[in-house]
Coordinates of C-alpha atoms in Angstrom, one line a residue:
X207 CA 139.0 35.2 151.8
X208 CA 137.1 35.6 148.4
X209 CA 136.1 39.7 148.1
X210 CA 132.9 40.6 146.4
X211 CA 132.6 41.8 142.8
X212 CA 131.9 45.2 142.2
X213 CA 129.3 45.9 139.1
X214 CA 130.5 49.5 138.8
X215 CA 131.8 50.3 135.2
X216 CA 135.0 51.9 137.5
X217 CA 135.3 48.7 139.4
X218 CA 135.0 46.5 135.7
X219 CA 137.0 49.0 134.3
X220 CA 139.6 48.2 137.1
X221 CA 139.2 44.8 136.8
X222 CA 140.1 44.6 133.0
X223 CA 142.8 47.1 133.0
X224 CA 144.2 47.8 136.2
X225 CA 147.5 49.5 134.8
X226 CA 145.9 52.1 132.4
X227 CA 144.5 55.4 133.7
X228 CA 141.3 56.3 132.2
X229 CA 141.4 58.5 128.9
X230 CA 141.3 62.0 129.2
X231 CA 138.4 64.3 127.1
X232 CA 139.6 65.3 124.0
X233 CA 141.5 68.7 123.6
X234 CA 139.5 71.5 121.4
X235 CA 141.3 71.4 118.3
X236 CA 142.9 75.0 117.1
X237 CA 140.3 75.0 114.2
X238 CA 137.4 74.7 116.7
X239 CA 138.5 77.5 118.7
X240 CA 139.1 79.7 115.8
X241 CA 135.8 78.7 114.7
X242 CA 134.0 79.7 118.1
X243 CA 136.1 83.0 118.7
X244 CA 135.0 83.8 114.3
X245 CA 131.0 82.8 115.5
X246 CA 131.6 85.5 118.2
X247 CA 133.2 88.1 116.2
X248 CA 130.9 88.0 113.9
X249 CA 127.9 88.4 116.3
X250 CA 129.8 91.2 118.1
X251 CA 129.8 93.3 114.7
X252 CA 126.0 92.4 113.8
X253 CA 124.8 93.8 117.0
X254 CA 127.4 96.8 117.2
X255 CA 125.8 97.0 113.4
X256 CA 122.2 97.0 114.7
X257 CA 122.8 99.3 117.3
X258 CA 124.9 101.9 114.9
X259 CA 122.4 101.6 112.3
X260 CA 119.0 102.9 114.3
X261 CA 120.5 105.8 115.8
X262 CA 122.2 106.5 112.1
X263 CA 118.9 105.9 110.4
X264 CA 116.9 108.0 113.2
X265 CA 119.0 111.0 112.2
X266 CA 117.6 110.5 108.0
X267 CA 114.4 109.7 108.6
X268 CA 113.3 113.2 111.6
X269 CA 114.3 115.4 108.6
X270 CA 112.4 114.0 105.9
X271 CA 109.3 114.2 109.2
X272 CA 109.9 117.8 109.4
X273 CA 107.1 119.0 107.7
X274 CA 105.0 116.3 108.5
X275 CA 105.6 117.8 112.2
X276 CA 104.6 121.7 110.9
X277 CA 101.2 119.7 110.1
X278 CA 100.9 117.9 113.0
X279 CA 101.8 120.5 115.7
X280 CA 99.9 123.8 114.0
X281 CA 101.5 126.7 114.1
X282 CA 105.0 125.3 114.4
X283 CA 107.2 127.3 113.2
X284 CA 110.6 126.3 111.4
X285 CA 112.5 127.9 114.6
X286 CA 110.7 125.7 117.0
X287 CA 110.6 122.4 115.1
X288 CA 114.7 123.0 114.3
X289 CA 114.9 121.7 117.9
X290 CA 113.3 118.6 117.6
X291 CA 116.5 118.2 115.5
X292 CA 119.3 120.6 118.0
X293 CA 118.1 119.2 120.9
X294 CA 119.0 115.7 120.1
X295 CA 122.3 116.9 118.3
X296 CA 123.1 119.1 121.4
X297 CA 122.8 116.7 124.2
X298 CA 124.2 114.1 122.0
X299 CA 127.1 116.0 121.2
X300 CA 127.9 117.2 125.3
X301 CA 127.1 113.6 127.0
X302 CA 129.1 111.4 124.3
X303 CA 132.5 112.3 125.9
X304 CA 131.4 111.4 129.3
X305 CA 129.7 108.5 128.1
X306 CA 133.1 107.4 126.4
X307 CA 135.4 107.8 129.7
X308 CA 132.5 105.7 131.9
X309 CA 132.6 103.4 129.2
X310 CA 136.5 103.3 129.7
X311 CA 136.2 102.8 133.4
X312 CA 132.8 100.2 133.4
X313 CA 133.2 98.4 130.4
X314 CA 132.2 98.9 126.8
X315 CA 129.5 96.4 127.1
X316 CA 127.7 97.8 129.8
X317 CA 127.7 101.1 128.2
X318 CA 126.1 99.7 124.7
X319 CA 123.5 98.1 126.1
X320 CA 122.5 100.6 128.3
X321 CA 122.6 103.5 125.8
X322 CA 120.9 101.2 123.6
X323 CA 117.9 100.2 126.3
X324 CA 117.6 104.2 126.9
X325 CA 117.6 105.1 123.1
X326 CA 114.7 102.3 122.9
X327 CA 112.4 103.5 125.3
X328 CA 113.2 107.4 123.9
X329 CA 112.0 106.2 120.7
X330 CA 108.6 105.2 121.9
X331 CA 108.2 108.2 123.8
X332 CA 108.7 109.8 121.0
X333 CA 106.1 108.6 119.4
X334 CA 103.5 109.2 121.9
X335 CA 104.6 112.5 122.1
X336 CA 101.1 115.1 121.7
X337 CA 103.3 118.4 121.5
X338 CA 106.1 119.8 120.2
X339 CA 107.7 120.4 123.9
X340 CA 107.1 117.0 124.8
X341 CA 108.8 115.7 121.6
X342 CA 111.9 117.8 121.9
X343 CA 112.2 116.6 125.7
X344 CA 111.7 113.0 124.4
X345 CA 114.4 113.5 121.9
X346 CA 117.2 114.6 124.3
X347 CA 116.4 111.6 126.0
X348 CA 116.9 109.6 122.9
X349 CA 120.1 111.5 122.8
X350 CA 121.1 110.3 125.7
X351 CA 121.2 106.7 124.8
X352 CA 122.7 107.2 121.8
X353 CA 126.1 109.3 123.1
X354 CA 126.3 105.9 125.7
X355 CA 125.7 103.7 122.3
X356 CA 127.9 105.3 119.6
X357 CA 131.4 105.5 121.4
X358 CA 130.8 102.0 123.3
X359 CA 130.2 100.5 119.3
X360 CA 133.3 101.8 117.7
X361 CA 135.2 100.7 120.8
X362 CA 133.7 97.2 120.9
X363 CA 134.0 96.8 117.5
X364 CA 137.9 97.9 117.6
X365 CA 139.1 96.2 120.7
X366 CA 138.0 93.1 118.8
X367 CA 139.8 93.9 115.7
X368 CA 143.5 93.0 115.2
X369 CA 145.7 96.1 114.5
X370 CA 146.4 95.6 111.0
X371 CA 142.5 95.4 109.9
X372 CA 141.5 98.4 111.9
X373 CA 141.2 101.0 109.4
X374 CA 139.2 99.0 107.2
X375 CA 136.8 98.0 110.3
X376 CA 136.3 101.9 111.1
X377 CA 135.5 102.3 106.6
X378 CA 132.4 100.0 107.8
X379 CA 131.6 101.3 111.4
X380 CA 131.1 104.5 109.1
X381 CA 129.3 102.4 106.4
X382 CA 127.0 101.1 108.4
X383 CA 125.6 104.9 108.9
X384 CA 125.7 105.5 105.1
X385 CA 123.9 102.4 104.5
X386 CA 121.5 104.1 107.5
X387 CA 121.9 107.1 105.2
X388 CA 120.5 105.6 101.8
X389 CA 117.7 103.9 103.4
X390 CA 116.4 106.3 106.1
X391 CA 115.0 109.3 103.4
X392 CA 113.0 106.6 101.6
X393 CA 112.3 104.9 104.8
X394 CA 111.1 107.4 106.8
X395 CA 109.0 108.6 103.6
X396 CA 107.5 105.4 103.2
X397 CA 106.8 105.5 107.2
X398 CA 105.7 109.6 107.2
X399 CA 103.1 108.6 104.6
X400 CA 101.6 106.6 107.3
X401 CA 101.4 108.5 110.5
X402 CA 105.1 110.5 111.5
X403 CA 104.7 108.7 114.6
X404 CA 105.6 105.2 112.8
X405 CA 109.8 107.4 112.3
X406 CA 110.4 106.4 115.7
X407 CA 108.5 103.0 116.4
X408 CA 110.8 101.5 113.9
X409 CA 113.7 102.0 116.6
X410 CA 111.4 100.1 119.1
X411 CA 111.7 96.3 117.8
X412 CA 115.3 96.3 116.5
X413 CA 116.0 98.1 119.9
X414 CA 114.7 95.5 121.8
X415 CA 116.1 92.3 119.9
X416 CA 119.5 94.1 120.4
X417 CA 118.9 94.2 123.6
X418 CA 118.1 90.5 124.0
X419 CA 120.9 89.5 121.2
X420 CA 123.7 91.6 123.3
X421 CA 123.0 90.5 126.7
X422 CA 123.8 87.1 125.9
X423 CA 126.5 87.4 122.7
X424 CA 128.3 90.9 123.5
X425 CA 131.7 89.9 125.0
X426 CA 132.3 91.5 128.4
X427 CA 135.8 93.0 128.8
X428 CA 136.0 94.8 132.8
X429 CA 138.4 97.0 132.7
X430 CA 138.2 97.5 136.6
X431 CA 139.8 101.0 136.5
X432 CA 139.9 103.2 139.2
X433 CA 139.9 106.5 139.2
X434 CA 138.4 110.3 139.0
X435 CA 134.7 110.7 138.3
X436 CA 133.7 112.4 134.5
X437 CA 133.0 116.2 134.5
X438 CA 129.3 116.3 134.7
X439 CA 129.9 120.0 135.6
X440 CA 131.5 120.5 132.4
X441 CA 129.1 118.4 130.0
X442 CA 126.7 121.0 131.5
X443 CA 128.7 124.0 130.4
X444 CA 128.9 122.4 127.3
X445 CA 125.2 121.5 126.9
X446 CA 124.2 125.2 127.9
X447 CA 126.9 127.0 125.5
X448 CA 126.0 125.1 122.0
X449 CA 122.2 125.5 123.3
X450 CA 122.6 129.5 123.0
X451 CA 125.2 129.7 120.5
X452 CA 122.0 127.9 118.9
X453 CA 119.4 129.5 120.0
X454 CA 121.2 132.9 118.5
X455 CA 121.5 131.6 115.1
X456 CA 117.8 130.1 115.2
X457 CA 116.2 134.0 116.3
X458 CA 118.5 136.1 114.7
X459 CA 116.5 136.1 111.6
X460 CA 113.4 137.4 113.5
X461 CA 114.7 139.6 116.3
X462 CA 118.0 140.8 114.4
X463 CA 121.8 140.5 115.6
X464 CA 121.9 144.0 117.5
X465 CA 118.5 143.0 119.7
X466 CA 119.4 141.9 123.4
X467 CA 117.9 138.4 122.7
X468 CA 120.8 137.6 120.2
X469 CA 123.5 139.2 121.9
X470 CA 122.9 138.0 125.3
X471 CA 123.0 134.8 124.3
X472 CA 125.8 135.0 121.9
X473 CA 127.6 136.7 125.2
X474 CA 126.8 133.7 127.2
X475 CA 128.1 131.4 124.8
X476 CA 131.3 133.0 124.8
X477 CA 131.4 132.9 128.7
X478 CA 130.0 129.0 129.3
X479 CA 133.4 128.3 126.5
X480 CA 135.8 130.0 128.5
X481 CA 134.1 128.0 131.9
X482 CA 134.2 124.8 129.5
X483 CA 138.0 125.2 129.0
X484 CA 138.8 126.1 132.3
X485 CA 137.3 123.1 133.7
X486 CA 139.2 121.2 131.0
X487 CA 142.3 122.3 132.2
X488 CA 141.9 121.4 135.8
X489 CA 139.9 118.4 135.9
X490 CA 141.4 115.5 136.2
X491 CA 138.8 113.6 134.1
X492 CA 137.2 116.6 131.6
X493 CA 135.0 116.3 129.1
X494 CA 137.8 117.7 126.3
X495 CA 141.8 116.3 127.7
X496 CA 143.7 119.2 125.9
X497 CA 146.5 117.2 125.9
X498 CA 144.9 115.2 123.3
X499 CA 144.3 118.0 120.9
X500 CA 147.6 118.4 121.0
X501 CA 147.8 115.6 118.8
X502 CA 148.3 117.1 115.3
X503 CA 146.1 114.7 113.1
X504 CA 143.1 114.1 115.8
X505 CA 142.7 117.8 116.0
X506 CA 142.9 118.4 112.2
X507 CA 140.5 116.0 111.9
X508 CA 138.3 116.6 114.3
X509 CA 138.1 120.6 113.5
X510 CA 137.7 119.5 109.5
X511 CA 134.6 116.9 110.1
X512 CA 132.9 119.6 112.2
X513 CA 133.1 122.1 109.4
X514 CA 132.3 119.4 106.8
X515 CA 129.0 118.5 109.2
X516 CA 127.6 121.9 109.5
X517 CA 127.6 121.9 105.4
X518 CA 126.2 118.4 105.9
X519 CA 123.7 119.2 108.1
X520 CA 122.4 122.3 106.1
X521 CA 122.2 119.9 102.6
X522 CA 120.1 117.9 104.2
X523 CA 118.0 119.9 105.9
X524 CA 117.1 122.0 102.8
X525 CA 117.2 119.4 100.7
X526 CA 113.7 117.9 102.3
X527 CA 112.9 121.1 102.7
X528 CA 113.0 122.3 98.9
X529 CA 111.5 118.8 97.9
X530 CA 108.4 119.0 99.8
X531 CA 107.4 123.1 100.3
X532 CA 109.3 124.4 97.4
X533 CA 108.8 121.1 94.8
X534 CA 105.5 120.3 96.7
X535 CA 106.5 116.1 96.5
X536 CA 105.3 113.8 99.0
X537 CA 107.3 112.6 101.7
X538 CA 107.9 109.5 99.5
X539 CA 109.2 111.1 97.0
X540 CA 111.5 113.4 98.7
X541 CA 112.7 110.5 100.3
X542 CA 113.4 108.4 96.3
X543 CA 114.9 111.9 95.3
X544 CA 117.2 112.3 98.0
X545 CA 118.3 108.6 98.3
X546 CA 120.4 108.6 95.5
X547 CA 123.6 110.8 97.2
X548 CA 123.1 108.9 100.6
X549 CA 123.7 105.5 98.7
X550 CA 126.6 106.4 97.4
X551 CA 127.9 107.1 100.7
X552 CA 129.0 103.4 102.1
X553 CA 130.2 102.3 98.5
X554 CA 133.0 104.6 99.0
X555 CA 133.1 104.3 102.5
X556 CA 134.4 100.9 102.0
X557 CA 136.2 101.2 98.5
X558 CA 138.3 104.1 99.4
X559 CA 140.9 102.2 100.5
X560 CA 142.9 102.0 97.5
X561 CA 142.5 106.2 97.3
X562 CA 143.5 107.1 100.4
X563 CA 146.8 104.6 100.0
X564 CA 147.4 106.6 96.8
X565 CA 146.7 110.1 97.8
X566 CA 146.8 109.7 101.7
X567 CA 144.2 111.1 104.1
X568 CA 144.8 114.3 103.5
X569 CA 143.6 114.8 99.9
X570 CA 141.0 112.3 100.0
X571 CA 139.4 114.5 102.7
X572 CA 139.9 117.5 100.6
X573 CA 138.8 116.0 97.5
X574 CA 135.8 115.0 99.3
X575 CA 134.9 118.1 100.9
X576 CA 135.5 120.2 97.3
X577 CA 133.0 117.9 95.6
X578 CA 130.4 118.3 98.0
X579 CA 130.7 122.2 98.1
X580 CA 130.6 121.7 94.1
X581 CA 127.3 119.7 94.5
X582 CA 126.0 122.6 96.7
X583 CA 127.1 125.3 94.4
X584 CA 125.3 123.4 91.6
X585 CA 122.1 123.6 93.1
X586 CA 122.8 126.8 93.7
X587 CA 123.2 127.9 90.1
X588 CA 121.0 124.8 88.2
X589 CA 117.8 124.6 90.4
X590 CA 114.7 126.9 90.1
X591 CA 110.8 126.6 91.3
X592 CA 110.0 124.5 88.4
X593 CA 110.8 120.9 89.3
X594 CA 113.7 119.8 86.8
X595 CA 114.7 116.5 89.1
X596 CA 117.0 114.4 86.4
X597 CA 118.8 118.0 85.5
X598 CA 119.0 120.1 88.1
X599 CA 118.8 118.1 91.9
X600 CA 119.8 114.4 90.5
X601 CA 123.2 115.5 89.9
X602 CA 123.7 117.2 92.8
X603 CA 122.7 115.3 95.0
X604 CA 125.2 112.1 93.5
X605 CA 127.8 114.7 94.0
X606 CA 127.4 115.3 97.3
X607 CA 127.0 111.6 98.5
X608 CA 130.5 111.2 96.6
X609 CA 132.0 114.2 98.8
X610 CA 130.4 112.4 101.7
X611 CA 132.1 108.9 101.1
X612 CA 135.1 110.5 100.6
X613 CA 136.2 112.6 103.5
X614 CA 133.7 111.4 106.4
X615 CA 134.8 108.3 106.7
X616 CA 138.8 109.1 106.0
X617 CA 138.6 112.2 108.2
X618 CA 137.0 109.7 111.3
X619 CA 139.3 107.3 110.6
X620 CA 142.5 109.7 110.7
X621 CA 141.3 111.1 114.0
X622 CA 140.6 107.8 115.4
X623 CA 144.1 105.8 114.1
X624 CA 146.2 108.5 116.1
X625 CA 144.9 107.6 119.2
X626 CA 146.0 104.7 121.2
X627 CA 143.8 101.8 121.3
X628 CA 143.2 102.5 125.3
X629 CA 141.5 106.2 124.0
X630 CA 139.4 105.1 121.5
X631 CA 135.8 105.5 123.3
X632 CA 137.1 108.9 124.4
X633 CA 138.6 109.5 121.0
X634 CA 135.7 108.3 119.4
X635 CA 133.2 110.4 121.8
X636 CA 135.4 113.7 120.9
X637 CA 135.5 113.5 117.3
X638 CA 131.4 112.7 117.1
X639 CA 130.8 115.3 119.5
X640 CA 132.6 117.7 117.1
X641 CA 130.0 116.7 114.5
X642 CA 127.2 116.9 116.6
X643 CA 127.9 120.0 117.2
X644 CA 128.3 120.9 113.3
X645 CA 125.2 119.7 112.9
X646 CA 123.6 121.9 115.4
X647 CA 124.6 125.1 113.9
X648 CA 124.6 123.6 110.4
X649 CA 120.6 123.3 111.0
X650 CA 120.5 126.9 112.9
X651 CA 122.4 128.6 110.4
X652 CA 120.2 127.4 107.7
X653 CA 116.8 128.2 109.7
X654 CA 118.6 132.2 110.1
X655 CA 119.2 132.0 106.4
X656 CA 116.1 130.7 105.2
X657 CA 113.9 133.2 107.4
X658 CA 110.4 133.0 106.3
X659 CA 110.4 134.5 102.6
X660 CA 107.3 135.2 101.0
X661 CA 106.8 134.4 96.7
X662 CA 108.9 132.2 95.0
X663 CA 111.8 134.7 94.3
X664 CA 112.1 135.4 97.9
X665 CA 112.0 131.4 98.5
X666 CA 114.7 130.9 95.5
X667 CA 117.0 133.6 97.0
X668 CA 117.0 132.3 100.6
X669 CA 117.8 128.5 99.4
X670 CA 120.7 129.8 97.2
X671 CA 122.0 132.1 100.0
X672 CA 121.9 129.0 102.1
X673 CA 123.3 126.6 99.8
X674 CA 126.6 129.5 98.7
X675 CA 126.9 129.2 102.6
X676 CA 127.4 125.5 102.9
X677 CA 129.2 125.8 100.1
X678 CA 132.0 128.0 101.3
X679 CA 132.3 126.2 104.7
X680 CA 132.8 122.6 102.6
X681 CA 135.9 124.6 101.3
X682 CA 137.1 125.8 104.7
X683 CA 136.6 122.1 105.8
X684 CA 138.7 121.4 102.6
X685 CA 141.6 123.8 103.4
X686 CA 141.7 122.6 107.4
X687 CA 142.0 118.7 106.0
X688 CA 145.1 119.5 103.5
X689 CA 146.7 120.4 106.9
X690 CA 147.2 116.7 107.6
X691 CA 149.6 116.5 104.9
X692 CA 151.8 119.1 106.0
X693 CA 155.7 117.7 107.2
X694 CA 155.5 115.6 110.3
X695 CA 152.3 114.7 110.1
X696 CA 151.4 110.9 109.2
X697 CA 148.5 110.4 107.3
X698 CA 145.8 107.3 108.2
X699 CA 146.9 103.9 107.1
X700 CA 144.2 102.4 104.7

């Protein structure tokens, strides 16, 4: 009996070969992987980077709009507008914790992307706002997306780095907001020039095509964990207690420290702490884990970067100031004048490595913090109502951005090395929260101190008094980081 041919290839392939299996697909060489797992990498750090750098260049480019927003909004005060700046820093600085642990529990890439869809949407509401209360409300929104953004982008970016290249990774997560630095005065000049409302419409496109780059590229690690629910209760107490300690500073100047509307509030603050701690200590998932302050070099250097920030904070706040009321430049030209010291800022940020392997982290953080209160303490001695820029702000201001690069970076990079790798989001969340919150009363000590002088002596008095202020708590910040090279405590790797 004769059987049909087949005209299959299988059948012909059969036919011609019957003893030979069929060859397999070829195996992904090792250099193609690599090459596919470095293509991802490398878009995981340019969207963390994208992400990182609006909310960094948000923060630069609101002060320089300050009084742009006194013109706008009339009869603003410089108490009231100080909130479009607190009530960012405040919500920012009690939700990032909590937005660290969820992050921990959800996944880091859920928690970027979200934070970065709300920070988006913030950003143009911002800009429609057609009051000051609508604009502060807008901006704790914003704030809100960024405390889910900021802790989920270290952690991304660190989960993804191998151990031995991780200090150098968190020298450019913190370069990527000096970078933000240098750019946003001149940016948000150029953009003030225009309409203020052009500060925050910026955010909108880069929001959005990190959006669209992350949903597809971001890598998407579950961590699956069960577990207690993050103190929302205590993020409250929190939120309410650096809002009056804040509020405080901000009136004192026009009601006085003795008058019930200070004191209660100062009272209050005290009270909301001491609820703040307790919950702490009981919960099983709190905003603060105590335990974790009990590690000696994260609570060094957390406690030194929030000193450092509220001498931060005050620089630049005056600094626009003095530029554009006292100096009477444009917003463009406060924003060339002040650029100089925020460029400075991720040179060394990524450079320091050789000077913190030589001197440790300890005394780069305090050399840092000593040069910025020496740029401070120059101003306060060199500069007068005459504009003398080259003389008298220029070298300042360089000085400053030096002290910057210096101990911000080394002081967030000791906290976050002495953590394990499975804390970093919280660890993260803790030590930016710290600064937030030196920022808060950095800008609301410098309102109380700045008062509303009248004649140029008045003005000239008031700007020193603030700048000897900033000054002298650079040099606590200073003696609280030499702490970190006292016996049994290891200093960050470089």
């Amino acid at each position: 009996m004769t059987v049909g041919k087949s005209n299959s290839p299988a059948s012909e392939a059969d036919r011609t070969a019957p003893h030979e299996a069929a060859p397999a697909p070829p195996a992904p060489s090792p250099s193609s992987s690599s090459s596919v797992a470095s293509r991802s990498s490398r878009a995981t750090v340019w969207i963390i980077a994208a992400g990182v750098f609006v909310v960094n260049l948000d923060l630069f480019i609101v002060n320089v709009a300050v009084p742009a927003l006194g013109d706008s909004f009339d009869g603003s005060s410089l108490a009231s507008l100080s909130w479009v700046l607190n009530a960012y820093s405040i919500v920012f600085a009690a939700l990032l914790v909590v937005a660290g642990r969820l992050a921990d529990r959800y996944g880091h890439r859920r928690g970027f992307l979200l934070g970065l869809a709300v920070f988006t949407v913030a950003s143009a509401l911002c800009a429609l706002a057609p009051g000051v209360g609508w604009l502060v409300a807008a901006r704790a929104l914003q704030a809100v997306g960024a405390a889910a953004l900021m802790p989920t982008s270290l952690a991304l970016l660190l989960v993804n780095t191998p151990v031995e290249r991780r200090p150098r990774a968190i020298r450019s997560w913190a370069a990527i907001g000096g970078i933000a630095a240098g750019l946003g005065p001149v940016v948000g000049g150029v953009l003030v020039e225009a309409d203020w409302r052009w500060v925050f419409l910026v955010n909108v496109p880069v929001g959005v095509i990190g959006l669209l780059a992350g949903v597809r590229l971001l890598p998407d690690a579950r961590p699956h964990r069960e577990g207690p629910f993050p103190d929302l209760v205590g993020a409250v107490l929190l939120t309410l207690a650096i809002g009056a300690l804040a509020f405080a500073l901000v009136k004192a100047d026009d009601w006085g420290w003795s008058s019930p509307g200070v004191l209660v509030p100062l009272i209050a603050t005290v009270v909301l702490v001491a609820g703040f701690w307790a919950r702490s200590a009981r919960h099983p998932a709190p905003v603060v884990e105590l335990p974790m302050l009990r590690t000696r070099v994260f609570a060094t250097a957390t406690l030194a970067a929030l000193l450092f920030t509220v001498a931060f904070a005050a620089m630049l706040l005056t600094s626009v100031l003095w530029c554009q009321q006292v100096w009477g430049y444009s917003a463009i030209r406060t924003g060339l004048a002040i650029a100089p010291g925020p460029l400075v800022v991720p040179v060394l940020a990524v450079l320091s490595g050789p000077v913190v392997r030589r001197l440790g982290a300890g005394r780069t953080a305090v050399l840092g913090c000593l040069l910025f209160a020496s740029g401070l303490a120059w101003w306060a001695v060199a500069l007068d109502t005459a504009p003398h820029y080259a003389s008298d702000f220029l070298p300042g201001m360089v000085v400053t951005g030096i002290g910057v690069g210096l101990a911000l970076p080394t002081l967030v990079g000791a906290a976050a090395t002495a953590l394990p790798p499975t804390r970093f989001a919280t660890g993260s969340a803790v030590t930016t929260m710290a600064r937030q919150t030196g920022s808060v009363l950095g800008v609301a000590l410098m309102v109380t101190l700045l008062g509303a002088p009248d004649g140029p002596g008045e003005v000239l008095d008031a700007f020193r008094h603030g700048w000897w202020a900033a000054a002298a708590t650079a040099v606590l910040a200073a003696f609280t980081a030499l702490t970190l090279h006292r016996p049994g405590v290891t200093s960050t790797p470089a």
